Tab-separated table of C-alpha atoms in Angstrom:
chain	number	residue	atom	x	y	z
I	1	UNK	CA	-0.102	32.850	44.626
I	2	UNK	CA	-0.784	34.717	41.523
I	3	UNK	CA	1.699	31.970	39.854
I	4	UNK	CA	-0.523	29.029	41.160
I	5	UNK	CA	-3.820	30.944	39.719
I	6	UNK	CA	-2.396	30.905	36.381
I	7	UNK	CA	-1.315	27.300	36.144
I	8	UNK	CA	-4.536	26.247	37.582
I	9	UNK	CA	-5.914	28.497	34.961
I	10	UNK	CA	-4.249	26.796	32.495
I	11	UNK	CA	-4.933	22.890	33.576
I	12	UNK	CA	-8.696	23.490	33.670
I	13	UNK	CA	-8.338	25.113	30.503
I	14	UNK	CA	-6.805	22.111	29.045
I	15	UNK	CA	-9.314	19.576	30.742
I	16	UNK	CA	-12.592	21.542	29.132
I	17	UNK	CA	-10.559	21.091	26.052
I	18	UNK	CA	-9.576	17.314	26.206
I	19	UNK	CA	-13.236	16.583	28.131
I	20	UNK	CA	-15.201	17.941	25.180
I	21	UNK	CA	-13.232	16.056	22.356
I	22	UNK	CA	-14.956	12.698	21.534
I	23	UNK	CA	-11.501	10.895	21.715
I	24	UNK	CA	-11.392	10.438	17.639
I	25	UNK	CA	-8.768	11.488	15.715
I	26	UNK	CA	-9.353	12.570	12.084
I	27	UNK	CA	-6.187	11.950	9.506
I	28	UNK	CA	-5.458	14.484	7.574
I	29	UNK	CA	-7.364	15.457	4.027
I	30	UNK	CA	-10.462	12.508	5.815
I	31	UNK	CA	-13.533	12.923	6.574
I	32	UNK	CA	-15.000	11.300	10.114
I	33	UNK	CA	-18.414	12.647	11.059
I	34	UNK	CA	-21.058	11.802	13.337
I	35	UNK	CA	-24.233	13.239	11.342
I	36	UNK	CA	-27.822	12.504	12.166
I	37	UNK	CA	-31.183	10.649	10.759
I	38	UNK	CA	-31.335	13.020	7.601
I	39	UNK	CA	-27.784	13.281	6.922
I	40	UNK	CA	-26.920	9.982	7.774
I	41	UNK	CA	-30.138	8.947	4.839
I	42	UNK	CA	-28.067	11.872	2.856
I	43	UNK	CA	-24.560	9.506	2.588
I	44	UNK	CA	-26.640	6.128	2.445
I	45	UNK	CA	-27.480	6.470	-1.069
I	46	UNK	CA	-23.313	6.336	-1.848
I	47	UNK	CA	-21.991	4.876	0.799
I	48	UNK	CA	-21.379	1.390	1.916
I	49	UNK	CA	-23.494	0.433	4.980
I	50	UNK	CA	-22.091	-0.852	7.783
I	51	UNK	CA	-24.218	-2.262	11.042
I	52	UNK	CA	-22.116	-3.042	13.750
I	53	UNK	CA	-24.458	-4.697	16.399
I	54	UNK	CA	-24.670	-7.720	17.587
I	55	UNK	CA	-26.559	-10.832	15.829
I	56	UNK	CA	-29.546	-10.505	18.628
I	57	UNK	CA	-29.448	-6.600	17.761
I	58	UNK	CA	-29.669	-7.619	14.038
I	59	UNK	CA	-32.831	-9.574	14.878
I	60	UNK	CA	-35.114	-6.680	15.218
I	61	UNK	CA	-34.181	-5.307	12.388
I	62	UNK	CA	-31.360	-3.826	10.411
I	63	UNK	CA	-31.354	-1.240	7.509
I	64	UNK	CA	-31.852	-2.424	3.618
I	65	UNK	CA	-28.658	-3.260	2.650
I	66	UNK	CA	-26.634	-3.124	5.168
I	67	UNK	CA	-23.739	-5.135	5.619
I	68	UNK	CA	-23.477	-7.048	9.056
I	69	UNK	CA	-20.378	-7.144	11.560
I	70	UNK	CA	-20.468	-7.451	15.122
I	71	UNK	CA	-18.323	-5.027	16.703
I	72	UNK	CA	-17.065	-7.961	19.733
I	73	UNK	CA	-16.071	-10.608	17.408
I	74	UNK	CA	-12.524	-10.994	16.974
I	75	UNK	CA	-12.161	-10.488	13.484
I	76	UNK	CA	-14.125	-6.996	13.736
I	77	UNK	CA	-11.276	-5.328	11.990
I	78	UNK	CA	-10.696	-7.786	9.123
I	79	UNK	CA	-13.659	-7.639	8.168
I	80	UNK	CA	-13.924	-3.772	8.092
I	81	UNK	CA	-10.904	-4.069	5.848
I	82	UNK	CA	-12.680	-6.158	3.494
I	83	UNK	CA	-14.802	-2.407	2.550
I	84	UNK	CA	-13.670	-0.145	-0.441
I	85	UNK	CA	-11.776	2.512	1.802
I	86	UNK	CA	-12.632	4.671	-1.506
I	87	UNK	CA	-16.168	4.532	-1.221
I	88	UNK	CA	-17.935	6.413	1.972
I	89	UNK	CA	-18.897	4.134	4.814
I	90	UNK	CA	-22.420	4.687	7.018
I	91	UNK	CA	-21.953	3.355	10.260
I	92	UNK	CA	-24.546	2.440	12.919
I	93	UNK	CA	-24.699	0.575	15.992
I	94	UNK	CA	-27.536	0.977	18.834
I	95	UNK	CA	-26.884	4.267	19.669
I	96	UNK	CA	-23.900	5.139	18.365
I	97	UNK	CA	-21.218	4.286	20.771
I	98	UNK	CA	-19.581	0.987	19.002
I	99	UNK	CA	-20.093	2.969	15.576
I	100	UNK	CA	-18.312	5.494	16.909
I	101	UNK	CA	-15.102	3.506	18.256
I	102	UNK	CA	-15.519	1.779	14.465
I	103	UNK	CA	-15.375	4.871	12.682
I	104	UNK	CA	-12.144	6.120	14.752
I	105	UNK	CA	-10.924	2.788	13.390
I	106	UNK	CA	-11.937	3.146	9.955
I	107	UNK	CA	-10.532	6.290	9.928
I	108	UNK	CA	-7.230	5.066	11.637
I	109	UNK	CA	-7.152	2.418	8.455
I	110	UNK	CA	-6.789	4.896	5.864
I	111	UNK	CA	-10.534	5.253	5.014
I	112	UNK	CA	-11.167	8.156	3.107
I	113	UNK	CA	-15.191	9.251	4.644
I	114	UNK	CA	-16.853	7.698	7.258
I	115	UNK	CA	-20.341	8.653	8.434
I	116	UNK	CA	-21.619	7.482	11.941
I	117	UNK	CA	-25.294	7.903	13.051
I	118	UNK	CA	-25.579	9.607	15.555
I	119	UNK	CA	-28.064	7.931	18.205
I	120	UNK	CA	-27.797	4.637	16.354
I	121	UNK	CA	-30.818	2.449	15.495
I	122	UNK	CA	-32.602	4.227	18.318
I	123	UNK	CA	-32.673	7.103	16.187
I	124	UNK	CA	-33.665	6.006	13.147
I	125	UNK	CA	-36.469	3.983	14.757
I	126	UNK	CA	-37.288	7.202	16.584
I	127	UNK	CA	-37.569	8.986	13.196
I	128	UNK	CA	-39.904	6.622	11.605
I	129	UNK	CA	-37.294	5.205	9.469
I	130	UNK	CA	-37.699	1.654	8.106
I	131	UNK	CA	-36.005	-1.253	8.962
I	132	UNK	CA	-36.299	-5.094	7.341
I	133	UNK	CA	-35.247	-8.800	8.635
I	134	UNK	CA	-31.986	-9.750	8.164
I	135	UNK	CA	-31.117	-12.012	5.465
């Protein structure tokens, strides 16, 4: 019995573990963080920013100088290997779920730093942050 307790120990140990990992994993000597409104503003200024809603998302707004690619198109990734994976990327979606999966990939593609909103556009709208029309 005492056997048992310790496995089962041991396996919920390892769950809580597993469960409270956001399924991304860094590379070595990378950087691959979700920050928020005012350290996500922080990176802007050097990074390259990447928007990864869709073109109806894109419609009500984006942020100045962003650089547009939908997340379900097929040639999601070619595109995001089109960036400087030298420079830092800022990535945003709606609220943060796409830009997450995309910084995972960025990361998994040999970027260097990636940045990823966390909250999205619903954040930053939240914040008082400006937005403009796409171009």
């Amino acid at each position: 019995m005492k056997y048992l307790t310790q496995i089962s120990t041991v396996l919920i140990l390892a769950i809580a573990l597993v469960s409270c990992s956001n399924g991304q994993e860094k590379k070595e000597g990378t950087i691959a963080e979700n920050v928020n409104v005012e350290q996500f503003v922080e990176h802007m200024e050097t990074a390259q920013l990447v928007d990864v809603r869709t073109p109806g998302e894109w419609s009500e707004g984006i942020m100045e100088g962003a650089i547009m690619f939908d997340f379900y198109e097929d040639d999601f990734q070619k595109n995001l290997e089109t960036l400087d994976k030298d420079k830092p990327v800022a990535v945003y979606c709606k609220v943060g779920g796409r830009s997450g999966q995309a910084m995972a990939k960025l990361n998994e593609l040999g970027f260097k730093e990636v940045y990823n909103l966390d909250g999205g556009m619903d954040a930053w709208k939240s914040a008082g942050k400006p937005t403009v029309s796409p171009k």
